[in-house]
Amino acid sequence: MVYDFPLYRPPSEAKSLILQITLGCSHNKCTFCYMYKTKKYRVKTPQEIEEHINWAKNAYPHASRIFLADGNALAMETRQLKDILQRLYAGFPDLERVTCYAGPKDLLAKGEDELLTLRKAGLTMLYLGVESGSPRVLQNVKKGVTPEEMIRAGQRARGAGFQLSCMIISGLGGKEFWEEHAVESARVISAIDPEYFALLTLLVEEGTALYKQVRRGEFVLLQPNEVIDETKLMLENVELSDCVFRSNHPSNYLSLKGTLNKDRDKLLDILTRAQQAQIALRPEGWRLF
Ligand code: SF4
């Protein structure tokens, strides 16, 4: 078996070759996350990585994009990751970009010189799961960092020259913290000022800690119109210089695309029209992880 399933990648990496050089997530504690619960984090052995790259070179010799899986390949040692990047650019003549997920703690654990080394070796873009900018929401979901640490992590990635895509999860504050989640997430995203900002919407998977909280009535989910209120409040509060914004994930009730802040009014207008039932929302049962 070439891959160790389950295997995840961001939607924008749909056409990328996925190379699984690590397994699982080194944090693996977020209460809403089901992705790597069946795996224990580890870096694959040099022999496993060698075999995986050799298989990929034979199967996809003209790959131009590679995504390094699983949950946070950036947690591996800088020297080993740099060696892998160099081998990829040497082994895939058409390779243009290599990307991976980046956990905030992994970004903060690397020195600025290490991040620069990886950027120069050809790691081009990072996906940072910010999830929320609210201190209480981040603490409740056990993200493991504060908003200020999240900002520092994002700014360090930007400072080292990485393209950065930040993700926020709509509804993650529930009914109790939705306003704080919206306003503080806008503050954190604005402080990082990434090239890409993606909005997903919370789906609660059976087996997660959050699922149990919902069942016990400790976490009350937002209704679709409330998610839209939250998105409006978030968009009203962001200050971004030139950021590609997307909420076109299958978990979202409404697909939005634009550039922030340039298209803010247009996006707010679409959200208002959706609340007035002039635009149909994705039915609850059609939302997907
Ligand atoms: S959300 Fe990201 S950091 Fe948190 S457990 Fe899941 S993969 Fe790991």
CSV table of C-alpha atoms and ligand atoms in Angstrom, one decimal:
chain,number,residue,atom,x,y,z
A,1,MET,CA,0.0,0.0,0.0
A,2,VAL,CA,1.5,3.3,-1.1
A,3,TYR,CA,-0.4,5.5,1.4
A,4,ASP,CA,-1.4,5.2,5.0
A,5,PHE,CA,-5.0,6.2,5.1
A,6,PRO,CA,-6.9,8.4,5.9
A,7,LEU,CA,-5.1,10.9,3.8
A,8,TYR,CA,-6.0,14.6,3.8
A,9,ARG,CA,-4.9,17.7,1.8
A,10,PRO,CA,-6.3,21.2,1.4
A,11,PRO,CA,-8.9,21.6,-1.4
A,12,SER,CA,-6.5,23.7,-3.4
A,13,GLU,CA,-4.0,20.8,-3.6
A,14,ALA,CA,-6.5,18.6,-5.5
A,15,LYS,CA,-4.1,18.4,-8.4
A,16,SER,CA,-0.9,18.0,-6.4
A,17,LEU,CA,1.0,14.8,-5.9
A,18,ILE,CA,0.8,13.9,-2.3
A,19,LEU,CA,3.9,12.6,-0.6
A,20,GLN,CA,3.4,11.2,2.9
A,21,ILE,CA,6.7,11.8,4.6
A,22,THR,CA,5.1,12.0,8.1
A,23,LEU,CA,2.1,10.2,9.6
A,24,GLY,CA,-0.6,11.8,11.7
A,25,CYS,CA,-0.5,15.1,13.6
A,26,SER,CA,2.1,15.9,16.3
A,27,HIS,CA,-0.6,17.9,18.3
A,28,ASN,CA,-3.7,15.7,17.7
A,29,LYS,CA,-5.6,17.2,20.6
A,30,CYS,CA,-8.1,19.6,18.9
A,31,THR,CA,-11.6,18.8,20.2
A,32,PHE,CA,-13.3,19.2,16.8
A,33,CYS,CA,-10.7,17.3,14.8
A,34,TYR,CA,-11.2,13.7,13.7
A,35,MET,CA,-8.5,13.7,11.0
A,36,TYR,CA,-5.7,11.7,12.6
A,37,LYS,CA,-7.3,10.1,15.6
A,38,THR,CA,-6.3,6.7,14.3
A,39,LYS,CA,-2.7,7.5,13.8
A,40,LYS,CA,0.2,8.2,16.1
A,41,TYR,CA,2.5,11.0,14.9
A,42,ARG,CA,5.8,9.9,13.5
A,43,VAL,CA,8.3,10.9,10.8
A,44,LYS,CA,8.7,8.0,8.3
A,45,THR,CA,12.0,6.3,8.3
A,46,PRO,CA,14.6,7.4,5.7
A,47,GLN,CA,14.1,4.1,4.0
A,48,GLU,CA,10.3,4.5,3.9
A,49,ILE,CA,10.7,8.1,2.5
A,50,GLU,CA,13.2,6.9,-0.1
A,51,GLU,CA,10.8,4.2,-1.3
A,52,HIS,CA,7.9,6.6,-1.4
A,53,ILE,CA,9.8,9.2,-3.4
A,54,ASN,CA,11.0,6.5,-5.8
A,55,TRP,CA,7.5,5.2,-6.3
A,56,ALA,CA,6.3,8.8,-7.0
A,57,LYS,CA,9.1,9.5,-9.5
A,58,ASN,CA,8.0,6.4,-11.5
A,59,ALA,CA,4.3,7.1,-11.2
A,60,TYR,CA,4.2,10.9,-11.6
A,61,PRO,CA,7.6,11.9,-13.2
A,62,HIS,CA,6.1,15.3,-14.4
A,63,ALA,CA,4.6,16.4,-11.2
A,64,SER,CA,4.7,20.2,-10.9
A,65,ARG,CA,3.2,20.5,-7.4
A,66,ILE,CA,3.8,18.4,-4.4
A,67,PHE,CA,1.9,18.5,-1.0
A,68,LEU,CA,3.8,17.0,1.9
A,69,ALA,CA,1.4,15.0,4.2
A,70,ASP,CA,0.2,14.3,6.9
A,71,GLY,CA,-0.9,16.9,9.3
A,72,ASN,CA,2.3,18.8,10.0
A,73,ALA,CA,5.4,17.8,8.0
A,74,LEU,CA,6.9,21.0,9.3
A,75,ALA,CA,7.4,19.3,12.7
A,76,MET,CA,10.2,17.2,11.3
A,77,GLU,CA,13.8,18.2,11.7
A,78,THR,CA,14.8,21.1,9.5
A,79,ARG,CA,17.9,19.3,8.1
A,80,GLN,CA,15.9,16.2,7.1
A,81,LEU,CA,13.1,18.3,5.5
A,82,LYS,CA,15.7,20.4,3.6
A,83,ASP,CA,17.3,17.2,2.2
A,84,ILE,CA,13.9,15.9,1.1
A,85,LEU,CA,13.1,19.2,-0.6
A,86,GLN,CA,16.4,19.1,-2.5
A,87,ARG,CA,15.9,15.6,-3.6
A,88,LEU,CA,12.4,16.4,-4.8
A,89,TYR,CA,13.6,19.4,-6.9
A,90,ALA,CA,16.4,17.2,-8.3
A,91,GLY,CA,14.1,14.2,-9.0
A,92,PHE,CA,11.1,16.0,-10.5
A,93,PRO,CA,12.3,18.3,-13.3
A,94,ASP,CA,8.9,20.1,-13.7
A,95,LEU,CA,8.5,20.8,-10.0
A,96,GLU,CA,7.3,24.3,-9.3
A,97,ARG,CA,6.0,24.3,-5.7
A,98,VAL,CA,6.0,22.2,-2.6
A,99,THR,CA,3.5,22.9,0.2
A,100,CYS,CA,2.4,21.4,3.6
A,101,TYR,CA,0.3,22.1,6.6
A,102,ALA,CA,2.1,24.1,9.3
A,103,GLY,CA,1.1,23.9,13.0
A,104,PRO,CA,1.6,27.1,14.9
A,105,LYS,CA,3.7,25.3,17.5
A,106,ASP,CA,5.9,23.9,14.8
A,107,LEU,CA,6.4,27.3,13.2
A,108,LEU,CA,7.3,28.8,16.6
A,109,ALA,CA,9.7,25.9,17.4
A,110,LYS,CA,11.8,26.7,14.3
A,111,GLY,CA,14.3,29.5,14.3
A,112,GLU,CA,14.0,32.2,11.7
A,113,ASP,CA,17.1,30.9,10.0
A,114,GLU,CA,15.5,27.4,9.8
A,115,LEU,CA,12.4,28.8,8.2
A,116,LEU,CA,14.5,30.8,5.7
A,117,THR,CA,16.5,27.6,4.9
A,118,LEU,CA,13.4,25.7,4.1
A,119,ARG,CA,12.0,28.5,2.0
A,120,LYS,CA,15.2,28.7,0.0
A,121,ALA,CA,15.2,24.9,-0.4
A,122,GLY,CA,11.8,25.2,-2.2
A,123,LEU,CA,9.1,24.9,0.4
A,124,THR,CA,6.9,27.5,-1.1
A,125,MET,CA,3.6,27.7,0.8
A,126,LEU,CA,2.2,26.8,4.2
A,127,TYR,CA,-1.4,26.1,5.3
A,128,LEU,CA,-1.9,27.4,8.8
A,129,GLY,CA,-5.1,26.2,10.7
A,130,VAL,CA,-5.8,29.3,12.8
A,131,GLU,CA,-9.3,28.0,13.6
A,132,SER,CA,-10.2,31.0,15.8
A,133,GLY,CA,-8.7,34.2,17.0
A,134,SER,CA,-10.6,34.1,20.3
A,135,PRO,CA,-8.5,33.2,23.3
A,136,ARG,CA,-11.4,31.4,24.9
A,137,VAL,CA,-12.4,29.4,21.8
A,138,LEU,CA,-8.7,28.4,21.1
A,139,GLN,CA,-8.5,27.2,24.7
A,140,ASN,CA,-11.8,25.4,24.6
A,141,VAL,CA,-10.9,23.5,21.5
A,142,LYS,CA,-7.4,22.7,22.8
A,143,LYS,CA,-5.5,24.2,19.9
A,144,GLY,CA,-2.5,24.6,22.2
A,145,VAL,CA,-1.6,28.2,21.4
A,146,THR,CA,-2.9,31.7,22.3
A,147,PRO,CA,-4.0,34.2,19.7
A,148,GLU,CA,-0.8,36.1,20.1
A,149,GLU,CA,1.3,33.0,19.5
A,150,MET,CA,-0.8,32.3,16.5
A,151,ILE,CA,-0.1,35.8,15.2
A,152,ARG,CA,3.6,35.3,15.8
A,153,ALA,CA,3.6,32.0,14.0
A,154,GLY,CA,1.8,33.4,11.0
A,155,GLN,CA,4.0,36.5,10.9
A,156,ARG,CA,7.2,34.4,11.1
A,157,ALA,CA,6.0,32.3,8.1
A,158,ARG,CA,5.3,35.5,6.2
A,159,GLY,CA,8.6,37.0,7.3
A,160,ALA,CA,10.5,34.0,5.9
A,161,GLY,CA,8.9,34.5,2.5
A,162,PHE,CA,6.3,31.7,2.5
A,163,GLN,CA,3.0,32.2,0.8
A,164,LEU,CA,0.5,31.6,3.6
A,165,SER,CA,-3.0,30.3,3.6
A,166,CYS,CA,-4.9,30.7,6.9
A,167,MET,CA,-8.1,28.8,7.8
A,168,ILE,CA,-10.8,29.9,10.2
A,169,ILE,CA,-13.7,27.6,11.2
A,170,SER,CA,-17.1,29.3,11.2
A,171,GLY,CA,-19.3,28.3,14.1
A,172,LEU,CA,-16.3,27.2,16.3
A,173,GLY,CA,-17.4,29.5,19.1
A,174,GLY,CA,-20.9,28.1,19.2
A,175,LYS,CA,-23.8,30.2,20.4
A,176,GLU,CA,-21.8,31.4,23.5
A,177,PHE,CA,-18.8,32.9,21.8
A,178,TRP,CA,-19.9,33.6,18.2
A,179,GLU,CA,-19.3,37.4,18.3
A,180,GLU,CA,-16.0,37.1,20.0
A,181,HIS,CA,-15.0,34.4,17.6
A,182,ALA,CA,-15.9,36.6,14.6
A,183,VAL,CA,-14.2,39.8,15.9
A,184,GLU,CA,-11.1,38.2,17.3
A,185,SER,CA,-10.6,35.9,14.3
A,186,ALA,CA,-10.7,39.1,12.1
A,187,ARG,CA,-8.1,40.7,14.4
A,188,VAL,CA,-5.7,37.7,14.2
A,189,ILE,CA,-6.1,37.2,10.4
A,190,SER,CA,-5.6,41.0,9.9
A,191,ALA,CA,-2.4,40.9,12.0
A,192,ILE,CA,-1.0,38.0,10.0
A,193,ASP,CA,-2.2,39.5,6.7
A,194,PRO,CA,-1.8,36.3,4.6
A,195,GLU,CA,-2.1,35.8,0.9
A,196,TYR,CA,-5.0,33.4,1.3
A,197,PHE,CA,-7.8,33.3,3.9
A,198,ALA,CA,-10.2,30.3,3.8
A,199,LEU,CA,-13.3,29.9,5.8
A,200,LEU,CA,-14.7,26.4,6.6
A,201,THR,CA,-17.8,25.7,8.6
A,202,LEU,CA,-17.9,23.5,11.6
A,203,LEU,CA,-19.2,20.0,11.1
A,204,VAL,CA,-19.2,17.8,14.2
A,205,GLU,CA,-17.9,14.3,13.7
A,206,GLU,CA,-19.0,11.4,15.9
A,207,GLY,CA,-16.2,10.3,18.1
A,208,THR,CA,-14.7,13.7,18.7
A,209,ALA,CA,-14.6,15.4,22.1
A,210,LEU,CA,-16.8,18.2,20.6
A,211,TYR,CA,-19.4,15.7,19.6
A,212,LYS,CA,-19.7,14.6,23.2
A,213,GLN,CA,-20.0,18.3,24.3
A,214,VAL,CA,-22.8,18.9,21.8
A,215,ARG,CA,-24.6,15.8,23.0
A,216,ARG,CA,-24.3,16.9,26.6
A,217,GLY,CA,-25.6,20.4,25.7
A,218,GLU,CA,-22.3,22.1,26.6
A,219,PHE,CA,-21.8,23.4,23.1
A,220,VAL,CA,-24.7,24.8,21.1
A,221,LEU,CA,-24.2,24.8,17.4
A,222,LEU,CA,-25.1,27.9,15.3
A,223,GLN,CA,-28.0,27.8,12.9
A,224,PRO,CA,-27.2,28.6,9.2
A,225,ASN,CA,-28.4,32.2,9.5
A,226,GLU,CA,-26.3,32.7,12.6
A,227,VAL,CA,-23.3,31.4,10.8
A,228,ILE,CA,-24.0,34.1,8.2
A,229,ASP,CA,-24.3,36.7,10.9
A,230,GLU,CA,-20.9,35.6,12.2
A,231,THR,CA,-19.3,35.7,8.7
A,232,LYS,CA,-20.6,39.2,8.2
A,233,LEU,CA,-19.2,40.4,11.5
A,234,MET,CA,-15.9,38.8,10.7
A,235,LEU,CA,-15.7,40.4,7.2
A,236,GLU,CA,-16.7,43.8,8.6
A,237,ASN,CA,-13.7,43.6,11.0
A,238,VAL,CA,-10.9,42.3,8.7
A,239,GLU,CA,-8.2,44.7,7.5
A,240,LEU,CA,-6.3,42.9,4.7
A,241,SER,CA,-4.0,44.3,2.1
A,242,ASP,CA,-4.5,42.0,-0.8
A,243,CYS,CA,-5.9,38.6,0.3
A,244,VAL,CA,-7.6,36.0,-1.7
A,245,PHE,CA,-10.7,35.0,0.3
A,246,ARG,CA,-12.6,31.7,-0.2
A,247,SER,CA,-15.4,30.0,1.5
A,248,ASN,CA,-16.0,27.4,-1.2
A,249,HIS,CA,-15.3,24.3,0.9
A,250,PRO,CA,-18.1,21.7,0.9
A,251,SER,CA,-18.7,22.3,4.6
A,252,ASN,CA,-19.9,25.9,3.9
A,253,TYR,CA,-23.5,26.9,3.6
A,254,LEU,CA,-22.6,29.5,1.0
A,255,SER,CA,-19.8,29.7,-1.5
A,256,LEU,CA,-18.0,33.0,-1.5
A,257,LYS,CA,-14.9,34.2,-3.5
A,258,GLY,CA,-13.2,37.6,-3.5
A,259,THR,CA,-10.2,39.7,-2.6
A,260,LEU,CA,-10.1,41.4,0.7
A,261,ASN,CA,-10.6,44.2,1.5
A,262,LYS,CA,-11.4,45.2,-2.1
A,263,ASP,CA,-14.5,43.0,-2.4
A,264,ARG,CA,-15.8,43.3,1.2
A,265,ASP,CA,-19.0,45.2,0.3
A,266,LYS,CA,-19.8,42.8,-2.5
A,267,LEU,CA,-19.4,39.8,-0.2
A,268,LEU,CA,-21.5,41.4,2.6
A,269,ASP,CA,-24.2,42.0,0.0
A,270,ILE,CA,-24.2,38.3,-1.0
A,271,LEU,CA,-24.5,37.3,2.6
A,272,THR,CA,-27.4,39.7,3.2
A,273,ARG,CA,-29.2,38.4,0.1
A,274,ALA,CA,-28.7,34.8,1.4
A,275,GLN,CA,-30.3,35.8,4.7
A,276,GLN,CA,-33.3,37.2,2.7
A,277,ALA,CA,-33.6,33.9,0.9
A,278,GLN,CA,-32.6,35.4,-2.4
A,279,ILE,CA,-29.7,33.0,-2.6
A,280,ALA,CA,-30.1,29.3,-1.7
A,281,LEU,CA,-27.9,27.9,1.1
A,282,ARG,CA,-26.3,24.5,0.8
A,283,PRO,CA,-28.8,22.1,2.6
A,284,GLU,CA,-27.5,20.8,5.9
A,285,GLY,CA,-27.3,17.2,4.7
A,286,TRP,CA,-25.2,18.2,1.7
A,287,ARG,CA,-22.4,19.7,3.8
A,288,LEU,CA,-19.3,17.6,3.7
A,289,PHE,CA,-15.9,17.4,5.5
B,1,SF4,S1,-6.9,20.5,13.7
B,1,SF4,FE1,-4.8,20.3,12.9
B,1,SF4,S2,-3.5,20.6,14.8
B,1,SF4,FE2,-5.5,20.1,15.5
B,1,SF4,S3,-5.5,17.9,15.8
B,1,SF4,FE3,-6.3,18.3,13.8
B,1,SF4,S4,-4.6,18.2,12.4
B,1,SF4,FE4,-3.8,18.4,14.5
